[in-house]
């Protein structure tokens, strides 16, 4: 069961990261006038080439966040998988806006409500995708069925 959950978590994280990245490249320019490139931002923080930043972005989205979700949020957050993933990503978004983005020299919440909202949308979509693919613990589904 754990192996299956880890596989689903990695798949959900990878697909979520791809969608998150595409949203930053394709949707953000229409709303804020420029693409949001997380890989480039990370690369700038660590003084590395952009491809290193992209790799770190994908490792975080494919491995770190989904595995931490399995360990911390999977059994503790109630609701359907998509909602559990969405809720789990809210504190991650806040850490990004309050710590990571300022460390990258972009200020709190990018100093821009539209940019912060694009980032929020990306994190929520990522969380919903990840949570949907991982699903809900079997005992939680049984509890919901037995309550009806």
PDB file of C-alpha atoms in Angstrom:
ATOM      1  CA  UNK A   1       0.000   0.000   0.000  1.00  0.00           C
ATOM      2  CA  UNK A   2       2.767   2.453   0.929  1.00  0.00           C
ATOM      3  CA  UNK A   3       4.669   1.665  -2.285  1.00  0.00           C
ATOM      4  CA  UNK A   4       1.526   2.350  -4.326  1.00  0.00           C
ATOM      5  CA  UNK A   5       0.986   5.663  -2.497  1.00  0.00           C
ATOM      6  CA  UNK A   6       4.594   6.719  -3.096  1.00  0.00           C
ATOM      7  CA  UNK A   7       4.282   5.930  -6.792  1.00  0.00           C
ATOM      8  CA  UNK A   8       1.030   7.894  -7.027  1.00  0.00           C
ATOM      9  CA  UNK A   9       2.588  10.751  -5.034  1.00  0.00           C
ATOM     10  CA  UNK A  10       5.570  10.977  -7.374  1.00  0.00           C
ATOM     11  CA  UNK A  11       3.323  10.822 -10.440  1.00  0.00           C
ATOM     12  CA  UNK A  12       0.931  13.425  -9.005  1.00  0.00           C
ATOM     13  CA  UNK A  13       3.799  15.692  -8.032  1.00  0.00           C
ATOM     14  CA  UNK A  14       5.411  15.405 -11.455  1.00  0.00           C
ATOM     15  CA  UNK A  15       2.200  16.119 -13.362  1.00  0.00           C
ATOM     16  CA  UNK A  16       1.328  18.936 -10.953  1.00  0.00           C
ATOM     17  CA  UNK A  17       4.774  20.470 -11.428  1.00  0.00           C
ATOM     18  CA  UNK A  18       4.441  20.334 -15.206  1.00  0.00           C
ATOM     19  CA  UNK A  19       1.039  22.053 -15.071  1.00  0.00           C
ATOM     20  CA  UNK A  20       2.324  24.620 -12.528  1.00  0.00           C
ATOM     21  CA  UNK A  21       5.296  25.401 -14.775  1.00  0.00           C
ATOM     22  CA  UNK A  22       3.178  25.682 -17.921  1.00  0.00           C
ATOM     23  CA  UNK A  23       0.736  27.996 -16.134  1.00  0.00           C
ATOM     24  CA  UNK A  24       3.621  30.267 -15.181  1.00  0.00           C
ATOM     25  CA  UNK A  25       4.813  30.376 -18.773  1.00  0.00           C
ATOM     26  CA  UNK A  26       1.478  30.611 -20.607  1.00  0.00           C
ATOM     27  CA  UNK A  27      -1.110  32.176 -18.287  1.00  0.00           C
ATOM     28  CA  UNK A  28       1.012  34.615 -16.276  1.00  0.00           C
ATOM     29  CA  UNK A  29       2.080  36.734 -19.289  1.00  0.00           C
ATOM     30  CA  UNK A  30      -1.570  37.482 -20.110  1.00  0.00           C
ATOM     31  CA  UNK A  31      -2.276  38.693 -16.584  1.00  0.00           C
ATOM     32  CA  UNK A  32       0.963  40.265 -15.358  1.00  0.00           C
ATOM     33  CA  UNK A  33       2.779  40.885 -18.624  1.00  0.00           C
ATOM     34  CA  UNK A  34       5.643  38.428 -18.168  1.00  0.00           C
ATOM     35  CA  UNK A  35       6.156  34.711 -17.530  1.00  0.00           C
ATOM     36  CA  UNK A  36       6.779  33.438 -14.018  1.00  0.00           C
ATOM     37  CA  UNK A  37       9.870  31.251 -14.225  1.00  0.00           C
ATOM     38  CA  UNK A  38      10.414  29.487 -10.897  1.00  0.00           C
ATOM     39  CA  UNK A  39      13.517  27.691 -12.165  1.00  0.00           C
ATOM     40  CA  UNK A  40      15.140  30.985 -13.109  1.00  0.00           C
ATOM     41  CA  UNK A  41      14.229  32.499  -9.727  1.00  0.00           C
ATOM     42  CA  UNK A  42      15.749  29.539  -7.845  1.00  0.00           C
ATOM     43  CA  UNK A  43      18.856  29.645 -10.053  1.00  0.00           C
ATOM     44  CA  UNK A  44      19.313  33.322  -9.243  1.00  0.00           C
ATOM     45  CA  UNK A  45      19.083  32.597  -5.517  1.00  0.00           C
ATOM     46  CA  UNK A  46      21.850  30.003  -5.643  1.00  0.00           C
ATOM     47  CA  UNK A  47      23.922  31.679  -8.375  1.00  0.00           C
ATOM     48  CA  UNK A  48      23.593  28.729 -10.736  1.00  0.00           C
ATOM     49  CA  UNK A  49      22.527  28.189 -14.338  1.00  0.00           C
ATOM     50  CA  UNK A  50      18.797  28.217 -15.035  1.00  0.00           C
ATOM     51  CA  UNK A  51      18.709  24.477 -15.772  1.00  0.00           C
ATOM     52  CA  UNK A  52      19.904  23.812 -12.195  1.00  0.00           C
ATOM     53  CA  UNK A  53      17.046  25.953 -10.881  1.00  0.00           C
ATOM     54  CA  UNK A  54      14.569  24.071 -13.060  1.00  0.00           C
ATOM     55  CA  UNK A  55      15.937  20.761 -11.776  1.00  0.00           C
ATOM     56  CA  UNK A  56      15.546  21.910  -8.155  1.00  0.00           C
ATOM     57  CA  UNK A  57      12.008  23.137  -8.923  1.00  0.00           C
ATOM     58  CA  UNK A  58      11.101  19.707 -10.335  1.00  0.00           C
ATOM     59  CA  UNK A  59      12.737  17.808  -7.452  1.00  0.00           C
ATOM     60  CA  UNK A  60      10.749  19.875  -4.959  1.00  0.00           C
ATOM     61  CA  UNK A  61       7.493  19.467  -6.883  1.00  0.00           C
ATOM     62  CA  UNK A  62       7.953  15.819  -7.820  1.00  0.00           C
ATOM     63  CA  UNK A  63       9.558  14.425  -4.649  1.00  0.00           C
ATOM     64  CA  UNK A  64       9.716  16.801  -1.670  1.00  0.00           C
ATOM     65  CA  UNK A  65       6.159  18.168  -1.581  1.00  0.00           C
ATOM     66  CA  UNK A  66       4.337  14.905  -2.437  1.00  0.00           C
ATOM     67  CA  UNK A  67       6.323  12.819   0.059  1.00  0.00           C
ATOM     68  CA  UNK A  68       5.877  15.449   2.773  1.00  0.00           C
ATOM     69  CA  UNK A  69       2.153  15.437   1.942  1.00  0.00           C
ATOM     70  CA  UNK A  70       2.035  11.659   2.443  1.00  0.00           C
ATOM     71  CA  UNK A  71       3.842  12.002   5.781  1.00  0.00           C
ATOM     72  CA  UNK A  72       2.016  15.073   7.108  1.00  0.00           C
ATOM     73  CA  UNK A  73      -1.249  15.769   5.302  1.00  0.00           C
ATOM     74  CA  UNK A  74      -2.558  12.568   3.750  1.00  0.00           C
ATOM     75  CA  UNK A  75      -4.105  11.121   6.921  1.00  0.00           C
ATOM     76  CA  UNK A  76      -4.657  14.403   8.778  1.00  0.00           C
ATOM     77  CA  UNK A  77      -6.582  16.544   6.294  1.00  0.00           C
ATOM     78  CA  UNK A  78     -10.156  15.455   5.682  1.00  0.00           C
ATOM     79  CA  UNK A  79     -12.039  15.602   2.423  1.00  0.00           C
ATOM     80  CA  UNK A  80     -11.583  14.311  -1.099  1.00  0.00           C
ATOM     81  CA  UNK A  81      -8.039  13.947  -2.418  1.00  0.00           C
ATOM     82  CA  UNK A  82      -8.106  17.085  -4.582  1.00  0.00           C
ATOM     83  CA  UNK A  83      -9.230  19.224  -1.628  1.00  0.00           C
ATOM     84  CA  UNK A  84      -6.692  17.662   0.743  1.00  0.00           C
ATOM     85  CA  UNK A  85      -3.877  18.458  -1.715  1.00  0.00           C
ATOM     86  CA  UNK A  86      -5.168  21.979  -2.275  1.00  0.00           C
ATOM     87  CA  UNK A  87      -5.333  22.670   1.482  1.00  0.00           C
ATOM     88  CA  UNK A  88      -1.859  21.195   2.014  1.00  0.00           C
ATOM     89  CA  UNK A  89      -0.343  23.591  -0.524  1.00  0.00           C
ATOM     90  CA  UNK A  90      -1.658  26.754   1.170  1.00  0.00           C
ATOM     91  CA  UNK A  91       1.094  26.856   3.849  1.00  0.00           C
ATOM     92  CA  UNK A  92       3.684  25.973   1.197  1.00  0.00           C
ATOM     93  CA  UNK A  93       2.465  28.928  -0.866  1.00  0.00           C
ATOM     94  CA  UNK A  94       2.704  31.201   2.183  1.00  0.00           C
ATOM     95  CA  UNK A  95       6.275  30.074   2.912  1.00  0.00           C
ATOM     96  CA  UNK A  96       7.152  30.753  -0.718  1.00  0.00           C
ATOM     97  CA  UNK A  97       5.648  34.254  -0.597  1.00  0.00           C
ATOM     98  CA  UNK A  98       7.016  35.179   2.846  1.00  0.00           C
ATOM     99  CA  UNK A  99      10.470  33.549   2.688  1.00  0.00           C
ATOM    100  CA  UNK A 100      11.546  32.223  -0.711  1.00  0.00           C
ATOM    101  CA  UNK A 101      10.360  35.071  -2.952  1.00  0.00           C
ATOM    102  CA  UNK A 102      11.919  37.761  -0.715  1.00  0.00           C
ATOM    103  CA  UNK A 103      15.162  35.717  -0.595  1.00  0.00           C
ATOM    104  CA  UNK A 104      15.133  35.851  -4.394  1.00  0.00           C
ATOM    105  CA  UNK A 105      14.993  39.641  -4.177  1.00  0.00           C
ATOM    106  CA  UNK A 106      11.387  39.869  -5.367  1.00  0.00           C
ATOM    107  CA  UNK A 107       9.871  41.170  -2.107  1.00  0.00           C
ATOM    108  CA  UNK A 108       6.936  39.885  -0.081  1.00  0.00           C
ATOM    109  CA  UNK A 109       4.295  38.420  -2.368  1.00  0.00           C
ATOM    110  CA  UNK A 110       6.340  39.664  -5.369  1.00  0.00           C
ATOM    111  CA  UNK A 111       5.342  43.242  -4.434  1.00  0.00           C
ATOM    112  CA  UNK A 112       2.434  42.541  -6.775  1.00  0.00           C
ATOM    113  CA  UNK A 113      -1.069  41.323  -6.023  1.00  0.00           C
ATOM    114  CA  UNK A 114      -1.575  39.967  -9.573  1.00  0.00           C
ATOM    115  CA  UNK A 115       1.732  38.044  -9.450  1.00  0.00           C
ATOM    116  CA  UNK A 116       0.907  36.725  -5.965  1.00  0.00           C
ATOM    117  CA  UNK A 117      -2.516  35.591  -7.209  1.00  0.00           C
ATOM    118  CA  UNK A 118      -0.968  33.807 -10.204  1.00  0.00           C
ATOM    119  CA  UNK A 119       1.404  32.043  -7.797  1.00  0.00           C
ATOM    120  CA  UNK A 120      -1.513  31.134  -5.522  1.00  0.00           C
ATOM    121  CA  UNK A 121      -3.483  29.768  -8.460  1.00  0.00           C
ATOM    122  CA  UNK A 122      -0.479  27.689  -9.545  1.00  0.00           C
ATOM    123  CA  UNK A 123       0.041  26.255  -6.063  1.00  0.00           C
ATOM    124  CA  UNK A 124      -3.660  25.430  -5.646  1.00  0.00           C
ATOM    125  CA  UNK A 125      -3.885  23.746  -9.056  1.00  0.00           C
ATOM    126  CA  UNK A 126      -0.689  21.806  -8.289  1.00  0.00           C
ATOM    127  CA  UNK A 127      -2.125  20.697  -4.924  1.00  0.00           C
ATOM    128  CA  UNK A 128      -5.451  19.671  -6.441  1.00  0.00           C
ATOM    129  CA  UNK A 129      -3.716  17.615  -9.141  1.00  0.00           C
ATOM    130  CA  UNK A 130      -1.328  15.983  -6.687  1.00  0.00           C
ATOM    131  CA  UNK A 131      -4.111  15.212  -4.201  1.00  0.00           C
ATOM    132  CA  UNK A 132      -6.434  13.863  -6.901  1.00  0.00           C
ATOM    133  CA  UNK A 133      -3.822  11.440  -8.166  1.00  0.00           C
ATOM    134  CA  UNK A 134      -2.780  10.296  -4.687  1.00  0.00           C
ATOM    135  CA  UNK A 135      -6.411   9.922  -3.632  1.00  0.00           C
ATOM    136  CA  UNK A 136      -7.884   9.378  -0.187  1.00  0.00           C
ATOM    137  CA  UNK A 137      -6.892   6.803   2.451  1.00  0.00           C
ATOM    138  CA  UNK A 138      -9.160   3.746   2.296  1.00  0.00           C
ATOM    139  CA  UNK A 139     -10.231   4.084   5.942  1.00  0.00           C
ATOM    140  CA  UNK A 140     -11.367   7.678   5.300  1.00  0.00           C
ATOM    141  CA  UNK A 141     -13.548   6.524   2.399  1.00  0.00           C
ATOM    142  CA  UNK A 142     -15.034   3.792   4.585  1.00  0.00           C
ATOM    143  CA  UNK A 143     -15.767   6.301   7.349  1.00  0.00           C
ATOM    144  CA  UNK A 144     -17.622   8.545   4.904  1.00  0.00           C
ATOM    145  CA  UNK A 145     -19.610   5.589   3.542  1.00  0.00           C
ATOM    146  CA  UNK A 146     -20.532   4.358   7.035  1.00  0.00           C
ATOM    147  CA  UNK A 147     -21.699   7.849   8.051  1.00  0.00           C
ATOM    148  CA  UNK A 148     -24.234   7.988   5.177  1.00  0.00           C
TER     149      UNK A 148
END
